[in-house]
PDB file of C-alpha atoms in Angstrom:
ATOM      1  CA  MET A   1       7.660 -38.289   4.409  1.00  0.00           C
ATOM      2  CA  THR A   2      12.066 -37.158   4.253  1.00  0.00           C
ATOM      3  CA  PHE A   3      12.053 -33.475   5.700  1.00  0.00           C
ATOM      4  CA  GLY A   4      16.218 -33.334   5.152  1.00  0.00           C
ATOM      5  CA  GLU A   5      17.829 -30.080   6.349  1.00  0.00           C
ATOM      6  CA  GLN A   6      14.984 -27.800   6.040  1.00  0.00           C
ATOM      7  CA  PRO A   7      12.714 -26.876   9.174  1.00  0.00           C
ATOM      8  CA  ALA A   8       9.608 -29.149   8.815  1.00  0.00           C
ATOM      9  CA  TYR A   9       7.333 -26.670   9.415  1.00  0.00           C
ATOM     10  CA  LEU A  10       8.458 -25.188   6.460  1.00  0.00           C
ATOM     11  CA  ARG A  11       8.259 -28.118   4.276  1.00  0.00           C
ATOM     12  CA  VAL A  12       5.116 -29.006   5.754  1.00  0.00           C
ATOM     13  CA  ALA A  13       4.047 -25.162   4.483  1.00  0.00           C
ATOM     14  CA  SER A  14       5.790 -25.738   0.970  1.00  0.00           C
ATOM     15  CA  ASP A  15       3.756 -28.872   0.028  1.00  0.00           C
ATOM     16  CA  LEU A  16       0.511 -27.121   1.460  1.00  0.00           C
ATOM     17  CA  ARG A  17       0.954 -23.855  -0.445  1.00  0.00           C
ATOM     18  CA  GLU A  18       1.462 -25.826  -3.267  1.00  0.00           C
ATOM     19  CA  ARG A  19      -1.947 -27.829  -3.182  1.00  0.00           C
ATOM     20  CA  ILE A  20      -3.423 -23.994  -2.861  1.00  0.00           C
ATOM     21  CA  VAL A  21      -1.820 -22.315  -5.826  1.00  0.00           C
ATOM     22  CA  ASN A  22      -2.291 -25.562  -8.426  1.00  0.00           C
ATOM     23  CA  GLY A  23      -6.202 -25.865  -7.255  1.00  0.00           C
ATOM     24  CA  SER A  24      -6.209 -29.073  -5.069  1.00  0.00           C
ATOM     25  CA  LEU A  25      -7.355 -26.977  -2.395  1.00  0.00           C
ATOM     26  CA  PRO A  26      -9.598 -24.052  -3.785  1.00  0.00           C
ATOM     27  CA  PRO A  27     -11.092 -21.321  -2.112  1.00  0.00           C
ATOM     28  CA  HIS A  28     -13.142 -21.504   0.262  1.00  0.00           C
ATOM     29  CA  THR A  29     -12.248 -25.496   1.517  1.00  0.00           C
ATOM     30  CA  ARG A  30     -11.239 -26.530   5.173  1.00  0.00           C
ATOM     31  CA  LEU A  31      -7.604 -26.734   5.199  1.00  0.00           C
ATOM     32  CA  PRO A  32      -6.594 -30.202   7.137  1.00  0.00           C
ATOM     33  CA  SER A  33      -6.569 -30.274  10.339  1.00  0.00           C
ATOM     34  CA  GLN A  34      -3.940 -30.215  12.491  1.00  0.00           C
ATOM     35  CA  ALA A  35      -4.542 -33.780  13.496  1.00  0.00           C
ATOM     36  CA  ARG A  36      -4.644 -34.387   9.898  1.00  0.00           C
ATOM     37  CA  ILE A  37      -1.841 -32.767   8.817  1.00  0.00           C
ATOM     38  CA  ARG A  38       0.187 -34.579  11.963  1.00  0.00           C
ATOM     39  CA  GLU A  39      -0.815 -37.527  10.327  1.00  0.00           C
ATOM     40  CA  GLU A  40      -0.423 -37.015   6.784  1.00  0.00           C
ATOM     41  CA  TYR A  41       3.523 -35.361   7.129  1.00  0.00           C
ATOM     42  CA  GLY A  42       4.362 -37.454  10.741  1.00  0.00           C
ATOM     43  CA  VAL A  43       4.707 -34.443  12.219  1.00  0.00           C
ATOM     44  CA  SER A  44       4.646 -33.325  15.734  1.00  0.00           C
ATOM     45  CA  ASP A  45       1.270 -31.077  16.785  1.00  0.00           C
ATOM     46  CA  THR A  46       3.833 -28.188  17.172  1.00  0.00           C
ATOM     47  CA  VAL A  47       5.396 -28.650  13.272  1.00  0.00           C
ATOM     48  CA  ALA A  48       1.428 -28.713  12.162  1.00  0.00           C
ATOM     49  CA  LEU A  49       0.211 -25.501  13.968  1.00  0.00           C
ATOM     50  CA  GLU A  50       3.265 -23.326  12.677  1.00  0.00           C
ATOM     51  CA  ALA A  51       3.070 -24.328   9.469  1.00  0.00           C
ATOM     52  CA  ARG A  52      -0.859 -23.328   9.303  1.00  0.00           C
ATOM     53  CA  LYS A  53       0.786 -20.063  10.901  1.00  0.00           C
ATOM     54  CA  VAL A  54       2.913 -19.700   8.035  1.00  0.00           C
ATOM     55  CA  LEU A  55       0.256 -19.887   5.296  1.00  0.00           C
ATOM     56  CA  MET A  56      -2.173 -17.815   7.152  1.00  0.00           C
ATOM     57  CA  ALA A  57       0.835 -15.033   7.650  1.00  0.00           C
ATOM     58  CA  GLU A  58       1.090 -15.086   3.779  1.00  0.00           C
ATOM     59  CA  GLY A  59      -2.731 -14.715   3.490  1.00  0.00           C
ATOM     60  CA  LEU A  60      -3.067 -18.036   1.442  1.00  0.00           C
ATOM     61  CA  VAL A  61      -5.607 -19.285   4.245  1.00  0.00           C
ATOM     62  CA  GLU A  62      -8.068 -17.556   7.062  1.00  0.00           C
ATOM     63  CA  GLY A  63      -9.231 -18.738  10.557  1.00  0.00           C
ATOM     64  CA  ARG A  64     -13.157 -18.940  10.662  1.00  0.00           C
ATOM     65  CA  SER A  65     -13.991 -18.933  14.129  1.00  0.00           C
ATOM     66  CA  GLY A  66     -15.556 -22.179  15.524  1.00  0.00           C
ATOM     67  CA  SER A  67     -15.034 -23.692  12.408  1.00  0.00           C
ATOM     68  CA  GLY A  68     -11.519 -23.981  11.117  1.00  0.00           C
ATOM     69  CA  THR A  69      -9.212 -22.483   8.803  1.00  0.00           C
ATOM     70  CA  TYR A  70      -9.998 -21.966   4.962  1.00  0.00           C
ATOM     71  CA  VAL A  71      -8.308 -21.130   1.678  1.00  0.00           C
ATOM     72  CA  ARG A  72      -8.562 -17.647   0.820  1.00  0.00           C
ATOM     73  CA  GLU A  73      -9.887 -16.413  -2.622  1.00  0.00           C
ATOM     74  CA  ARG A  74      -7.036 -15.567  -4.202  1.00  0.00           C
ATOM     75  CA  PRO A  75      -7.388 -12.007  -5.942  1.00  0.00           C
ATOM     76  CA  VAL A  76      -6.014 -10.782  -8.987  1.00  0.00           C
ATOM     77  CA  PRO A  77      -3.539  -8.432  -8.821  1.00  0.00           C
ATOM     78  CA  ARG A  78      -4.674  -5.322 -10.928  1.00  0.00           C
ATOM     79  CA  PRO A  79      -1.669  -2.112 -11.692  1.00  0.00           C
ATOM     80  CA  VAL A  80      -1.607   1.362  -9.885  1.00  0.00           C
ATOM     81  CA  SER A  81      -0.182   2.967 -12.740  1.00  0.00           C
ATOM     82  CA  ARG A  82       2.523   5.430 -11.537  1.00  0.00           C
ATOM     83  CA  SER A  83       3.662   7.950 -14.609  1.00  0.00           C
ATOM     84  CA  GLY A  84       5.524  10.831 -12.764  1.00  0.00           C
ATOM     85  CA  TYR A  85       3.582  14.119 -12.782  1.00  0.00           C
ATOM     86  CA  ARG A  86       1.739  15.386 -15.982  1.00  0.00           C
ATOM     87  CA  PRO A  87       1.157  18.409 -17.469  1.00  0.00           C
ATOM     88  CA  PRO A  88      -1.439  21.024 -15.981  1.00  0.00           C
ATOM     89  CA  SER A  89      -5.279  19.738 -17.043  1.00  0.00           C
ATOM     90  CA  GLY A  90      -7.050  20.409 -14.116  1.00  0.00           C
ATOM     91  CA  ALA A  91      -7.378  17.084 -13.043  1.00  0.00           C
ATOM     92  CA  ASN A  92      -6.001  15.105  -9.713  1.00  0.00           C
ATOM     93  CA  PRO A  93      -2.988  12.892 -10.859  1.00  0.00           C
ATOM     94  CA  PHE A  94      -4.528  10.041  -9.646  1.00  0.00           C
ATOM     95  CA  ARG A  95      -7.727  10.349 -11.501  1.00  0.00           C
ATOM     96  CA  GLN A  96      -5.855  10.814 -14.511  1.00  0.00           C
ATOM     97  CA  GLU A  97      -3.907   7.619 -13.705  1.00  0.00           C
ATOM     98  CA  GLN A  98      -6.445   5.652 -12.816  1.00  0.00           C
ATOM     99  CA  ALA A  99      -9.138   6.359 -15.910  1.00  0.00           C
ATOM    100  CA  GLU A 100      -6.230   5.110 -18.504  1.00  0.00           C
ATOM    101  CA  GLU A 101      -6.630   1.527 -16.660  1.00  0.00           C
ATOM    102  CA  GLY A 102     -10.440   1.678 -16.931  1.00  0.00           C
ATOM    103  CA  ALA A 103     -10.818   2.409 -12.852  1.00  0.00           C
ATOM    104  CA  ARG A 104     -13.534   4.635 -11.312  1.00  0.00           C
ATOM    105  CA  GLY A 105     -11.505   6.495  -9.096  1.00  0.00           C
ATOM    106  CA  THR A 106     -12.814   8.472  -6.247  1.00  0.00           C
ATOM    107  CA  TRP A 107     -11.219   9.686  -2.956  1.00  0.00           C
ATOM    108  CA  GLU A 108     -11.730  11.073   0.475  1.00  0.00           C
ATOM    109  CA  SER A 109      -8.945  13.316   2.583  1.00  0.00           C
ATOM    110  CA  SER A 110      -8.672  15.443   5.697  1.00  0.00           C
ATOM    111  CA  SER A 111      -5.974  17.804   6.101  1.00  0.00           C
ATOM    112  CA  GLU A 112      -4.103  19.458   9.505  1.00  0.00           C
ATOM    113  CA  GLN A 113      -1.353  21.375  10.442  1.00  0.00           C
ATOM    114  CA  GLU A 114       1.344  19.334  12.690  1.00  0.00           C
ATOM    115  CA  ARG A 115       4.731  20.009  13.388  1.00  0.00           C
ATOM    116  CA  ALA A 116       7.384  17.751  11.058  1.00  0.00           C
ATOM    117  CA  SER A 117       8.805  14.757  13.070  1.00  0.00           C
ATOM    118  CA  VAL A 118      12.510  13.886  12.056  1.00  0.00           C
ATOM    119  CA  GLU A 119      11.731  11.858   9.296  1.00  0.00           C
ATOM    120  CA  ILE A 120       9.922  14.459   7.157  1.00  0.00           C
ATOM    121  CA  ALA A 121      11.779  17.383   8.325  1.00  0.00           C
ATOM    122  CA  ALA A 122      14.836  15.298   6.591  1.00  0.00           C
ATOM    123  CA  ARG A 123      12.636  14.427   3.658  1.00  0.00           C
ATOM    124  CA  LEU A 124      11.583  17.891   3.258  1.00  0.00           C
ATOM    125  CA  GLY A 125      15.056  19.653   4.182  1.00  0.00           C
ATOM    126  CA  ILE A 126      13.417  21.737   6.648  1.00  0.00           C
ATOM    127  CA  GLN A 127      13.632  21.847  10.952  1.00  0.00           C
ATOM    128  CA  LEU A 128      12.297  19.523  13.450  1.00  0.00           C
ATOM    129  CA  GLY A 129       9.338  21.267  14.561  1.00  0.00           C
ATOM    130  CA  ASP A 130       8.723  23.415  11.719  1.00  0.00           C
ATOM    131  CA  ARG A 131       5.029  23.830  10.677  1.00  0.00           C
ATOM    132  CA  VAL A 132       3.850  21.096   7.668  1.00  0.00           C
ATOM    133  CA  MET A 133       0.201  20.564   6.236  1.00  0.00           C
ATOM    134  CA  ARG A 134      -0.352  16.650   6.549  1.00  0.00           C
ATOM    135  CA  THR A 135      -2.929  15.447   4.247  1.00  0.00           C
ATOM    136  CA  ARG A 136      -4.510  12.133   4.684  1.00  0.00           C
ATOM    137  CA  TYR A 137      -6.419  10.090   1.355  1.00  0.00           C
ATOM    138  CA  VAL A 138      -8.037   7.068   1.470  1.00  0.00           C
ATOM    139  CA  PHE A 139      -8.654   6.304  -2.461  1.00  0.00           C
ATOM    140  CA  ARG A 140     -11.324   3.582  -4.054  1.00  0.00           C
ATOM    141  CA  ASP A 141     -12.037   1.434  -6.958  1.00  0.00           C
ATOM    142  CA  ALA A 142     -15.596   1.401  -7.548  1.00  0.00           C
ATOM    143  CA  GLY A 143     -16.137   1.523  -4.128  1.00  0.00           C
ATOM    144  CA  GLU A 144     -13.541  -0.376  -2.718  1.00  0.00           C
ATOM    145  CA  ALA A 145     -10.106   1.198  -0.860  1.00  0.00           C
ATOM    146  CA  MET A 146      -7.751   0.488  -2.673  1.00  0.00           C
ATOM    147  CA  MET A 147      -4.486   2.700  -1.925  1.00  0.00           C
ATOM    148  CA  LEU A 148      -3.953   4.917   1.135  1.00  0.00           C
ATOM    149  CA  SER A 149      -2.340   8.545   1.002  1.00  0.00           C
ATOM    150  CA  THR A 150      -0.366  10.709   3.286  1.00  0.00           C
ATOM    151  CA  SER A 151       1.283  14.112   2.041  1.00  0.00           C
ATOM    152  CA  TRP A 152       3.302  16.905   4.088  1.00  0.00           C
ATOM    153  CA  GLU A 153       3.866  20.378   2.549  1.00  0.00           C
ATOM    154  CA  PRO A 154       5.833  22.742   4.458  1.00  0.00           C
ATOM    155  CA  LEU A 155       4.020  26.182   5.451  1.00  0.00           C
ATOM    156  CA  GLU A 156       6.841  28.232   4.928  1.00  0.00           C
ATOM    157  CA  VAL A 157       6.201  27.542   1.547  1.00  0.00           C
ATOM    158  CA  THR A 158       2.228  27.018   1.064  1.00  0.00           C
ATOM    159  CA  GLY A 159       1.121  29.092   3.873  1.00  0.00           C
ATOM    160  CA  ARG A 160      -1.244  32.100   3.392  1.00  0.00           C
ATOM    161  CA  THR A 161      -1.456  30.883   0.099  1.00  0.00           C
ATOM    162  CA  PRO A 162      -4.511  30.058  -2.045  1.00  0.00           C
ATOM    163  CA  VAL A 163      -3.172  26.208  -2.136  1.00  0.00           C
ATOM    164  CA  MET A 164      -2.186  25.790   1.578  1.00  0.00           C
ATOM    165  CA  LEU A 165      -5.167  23.210   1.278  1.00  0.00           C
ATOM    166  CA  PRO A 166      -4.339  20.644  -1.204  1.00  0.00           C
ATOM    167  CA  GLU A 167      -8.153  19.667  -1.764  1.00  0.00           C
ATOM    168  CA  GLU A 168      -9.990  22.987  -1.262  1.00  0.00           C
ATOM    169  CA  GLY A 169     -10.412  26.328  -2.505  1.00  0.00           C
ATOM    170  CA  PRO A 170      -9.393  27.350  -6.318  1.00  0.00           C
ATOM    171  CA  LEU A 171      -7.109  24.070  -6.944  1.00  0.00           C
ATOM    172  CA  GLY A 172      -8.519  21.899  -4.714  1.00  0.00           C
ATOM    173  CA  GLY A 173      -8.051  18.439  -6.166  1.00  0.00           C
ATOM    174  CA  CYS A 174      -5.208  19.482  -8.850  1.00  0.00           C
ATOM    175  CA  GLY A 175      -2.214  17.857  -7.645  1.00  0.00           C
ATOM    176  CA  VAL A 176       0.785  19.076  -6.479  1.00  0.00           C
ATOM    177  CA  VAL A 177       2.402  20.673 -10.013  1.00  0.00           C
ATOM    178  CA  GLU A 178      -0.704  22.902 -10.736  1.00  0.00           C
ATOM    179  CA  ARG A 179      -0.829  23.969  -7.521  1.00  0.00           C
ATOM    180  CA  MET A 180       2.361  24.762  -7.060  1.00  0.00           C
ATOM    181  CA  ALA A 181       2.564  26.779 -10.692  1.00  0.00           C
ATOM    182  CA  ALA A 182      -0.074  28.782  -9.384  1.00  0.00           C
ATOM    183  CA  ILE A 183       2.586  30.468  -6.584  1.00  0.00           C
ATOM    184  CA  ASP A 184       4.757  30.259  -8.931  1.00  0.00           C
ATOM    185  CA  ILE A 185       7.149  27.211  -7.815  1.00  0.00           C
ATOM    186  CA  VAL A 186       8.125  25.365 -11.259  1.00  0.00           C
ATOM    187  CA  VAL A 187       8.260  21.678 -10.044  1.00  0.00           C
ATOM    188  CA  ASP A 188      11.136  20.179 -11.925  1.00  0.00           C
ATOM    189  CA  ASN A 189      11.903  16.843 -10.533  1.00  0.00           C
ATOM    190  CA  VAL A 190       9.847  13.861  -8.938  1.00  0.00           C
ATOM    191  CA  ALA A 191      11.659  10.711  -6.891  1.00  0.00           C
ATOM    192  CA  GLU A 192       9.882   7.869  -5.860  1.00  0.00           C
ATOM    193  CA  GLU A 193      11.560   4.933  -3.998  1.00  0.00           C
ATOM    194  CA  VAL A 194       9.038   1.458  -3.114  1.00  0.00           C
ATOM    195  CA  GLY A 195       9.439  -0.895  -0.687  1.00  0.00           C
ATOM    196  CA  ALA A 196       7.398  -3.287   1.560  1.00  0.00           C
ATOM    197  CA  ARG A 197       6.488  -4.236   4.487  1.00  0.00           C
ATOM    198  CA  PRO A 198       4.008  -5.454   6.936  1.00  0.00           C
ATOM    199  CA  GLY A 199       1.077  -3.700   7.006  1.00  0.00           C
ATOM    200  CA  LEU A 200       0.563  -1.438   9.982  1.00  0.00           C
ATOM    201  CA  ALA A 201      -3.363  -2.250  11.962  1.00  0.00           C
ATOM    202  CA  GLU A 202      -4.628   1.061  10.735  1.00  0.00           C
ATOM    203  CA  GLU A 203      -3.436   0.380   7.026  1.00  0.00           C
ATOM    204  CA  LEU A 204      -4.994  -3.083   7.242  1.00  0.00           C
ATOM    205  CA  LEU A 205      -8.851  -2.217   8.852  1.00  0.00           C
ATOM    206  CA  ALA A 206      -8.607   0.833   6.520  1.00  0.00           C
ATOM    207  CA  LEU A 207      -7.978  -1.631   3.199  1.00  0.00           C
ATOM    208  CA  GLY A 208      -9.502  -4.591   4.184  1.00  0.00           C
ATOM    209  CA  GLY A 209      -6.609  -6.565   4.877  1.00  0.00           C
ATOM    210  CA  VAL A 210      -5.522  -9.329   6.916  1.00  0.00           C
ATOM    211  CA  PRO A 211      -3.113  -8.751   9.674  1.00  0.00           C
ATOM    212  CA  GLY A 212       0.296  -9.843   8.524  1.00  0.00           C
ATOM    213  CA  HIS A 213      -0.041  -8.830   4.709  1.00  0.00           C
ATOM    214  CA  VAL A 214       2.090  -7.170   3.356  1.00  0.00           C
ATOM    215  CA  VAL A 215       1.901  -3.877   1.834  1.00  0.00           C
ATOM    216  CA  MET A 216       4.062  -1.787  -0.998  1.00  0.00           C
ATOM    217  CA  VAL A 217       4.863   1.762   0.083  1.00  0.00           C
ATOM    218  CA  VAL A 218       6.264   4.774  -2.452  1.00  0.00           C
ATOM    219  CA  GLU A 219       7.955   7.335  -0.847  1.00  0.00           C
ATOM    220  CA  ARG A 220       7.554  10.273  -3.264  1.00  0.00           C
ATOM    221  CA  THR A 221       9.195  13.887  -3.040  1.00  0.00           C
ATOM    222  CA  TYR A 222       8.430  16.795  -5.239  1.00  0.00           C
ATOM    223  CA  TYR A 223      10.908  19.140  -6.097  1.00  0.00           C
ATOM    224  CA  ALA A 224      11.109  22.811  -7.733  1.00  0.00           C
ATOM    225  CA  SER A 225      14.858  23.904  -8.488  1.00  0.00           C
ATOM    226  CA  GLY A 226      16.411  21.109  -5.848  1.00  0.00           C
ATOM    227  CA  ARG A 227      13.891  22.481  -3.121  1.00  0.00           C
ATOM    228  CA  ALA A 228      11.518  19.417  -1.508  1.00  0.00           C
ATOM    229  CA  VAL A 229       7.413  21.223  -1.595  1.00  0.00           C
ATOM    230  CA  GLU A 230       5.963  18.216  -0.946  1.00  0.00           C
ATOM    231  CA  THR A 231       6.767  14.465  -0.045  1.00  0.00           C
ATOM    232  CA  ALA A 232       4.148  11.626   0.568  1.00  0.00           C
ATOM    233  CA  ASP A 233       3.879   7.986   1.444  1.00  0.00           C
ATOM    234  CA  VAL A 234       0.943   6.112  -0.255  1.00  0.00           C
ATOM    235  CA  VAL A 235       0.268   2.719   0.595  1.00  0.00           C
ATOM    236  CA  VAL A 236      -0.713  -0.120  -1.430  1.00  0.00           C
ATOM    237  CA  PRO A 237      -2.073  -3.427  -0.767  1.00  0.00           C
ATOM    238  CA  ALA A 238       0.768  -5.654  -2.190  1.00  0.00           C
ATOM    239  CA  ASP A 239      -1.566  -9.033  -2.541  1.00  0.00           C
ATOM    240  CA  ARG A 240      -4.254  -7.044  -4.812  1.00  0.00           C
ATOM    241  CA  TYR A 241      -2.471  -4.695  -7.048  1.00  0.00           C
ATOM    242  CA  ARG A 242       0.908  -4.215  -8.538  1.00  0.00           C
ATOM    243  CA  ILE A 243       2.880  -0.598  -9.526  1.00  0.00           C
ATOM    244  CA  ALA A 244       3.130  -0.238 -13.043  1.00  0.00           C
ATOM    245  CA  TYR A 245       5.435   2.845 -14.030  1.00  0.00           C
ATOM    246  CA  HIS A 246       4.719   4.825 -17.487  1.00  0.00           C
ATOM    247  CA  LEU A 247       7.749   6.993 -17.747  1.00  0.00           C
ATOM    248  CA  PRO A 248       8.567   9.218 -21.276  1.00  0.00           C
ATOM    249  CA  VAL A 249      11.597   8.414 -22.838  1.00  0.00           C
ATOM    250  CA  LYS A 250      13.818  11.944 -23.642  1.00  0.00           C
TER     251      LYS A 250
END
């Protein structure tokens, strides 16, 4: 096989990837051994090993101790609906939005006070070290962890109010817009930036991912008259979900 200018290990990986995608190597099939790859493609052991590493990093194959490398089941991506903030209705926005997709959404959360880091202080427009309430969430669909979220709210806004703890009190779980309205703060804008990066070890452990898998990150900030009142990082596994936006046209 002639490999041209592209590195040989990428050409081997590309051919094996195509065989996985077109079904020639279906899920749970053992990937050709390193020796077989070497013979079939006329490459060295190093090239064969690097090609397998590429497929593993892409999440197409997985190693099984003492057994070899196997093609992974490829999930069909499902949508995670994003619709911006909603009018008050007494329901958490996650539950509202996922209900539209027929999902059975539940979540777990924990809150604690901390001092704002450089990044969070900049996002909230507060001073480094100011007190914030950090809340971590694990969202589940039919019991499967599908999304993580970490939010930060400045305690100079919510401190000593009934909504200081996002998931407790009379408005616990109602979402940022309704909670802020309860303390006479009108949220009038929300900004979201979507990016992608390799998942952190603790994120992939919580989401059931494979080391090296890519996650999508939504950096969201709510504003009231130009003042940031909450910011959050929403993390979604890129191989299982797609972020779908449904925005009203005014």
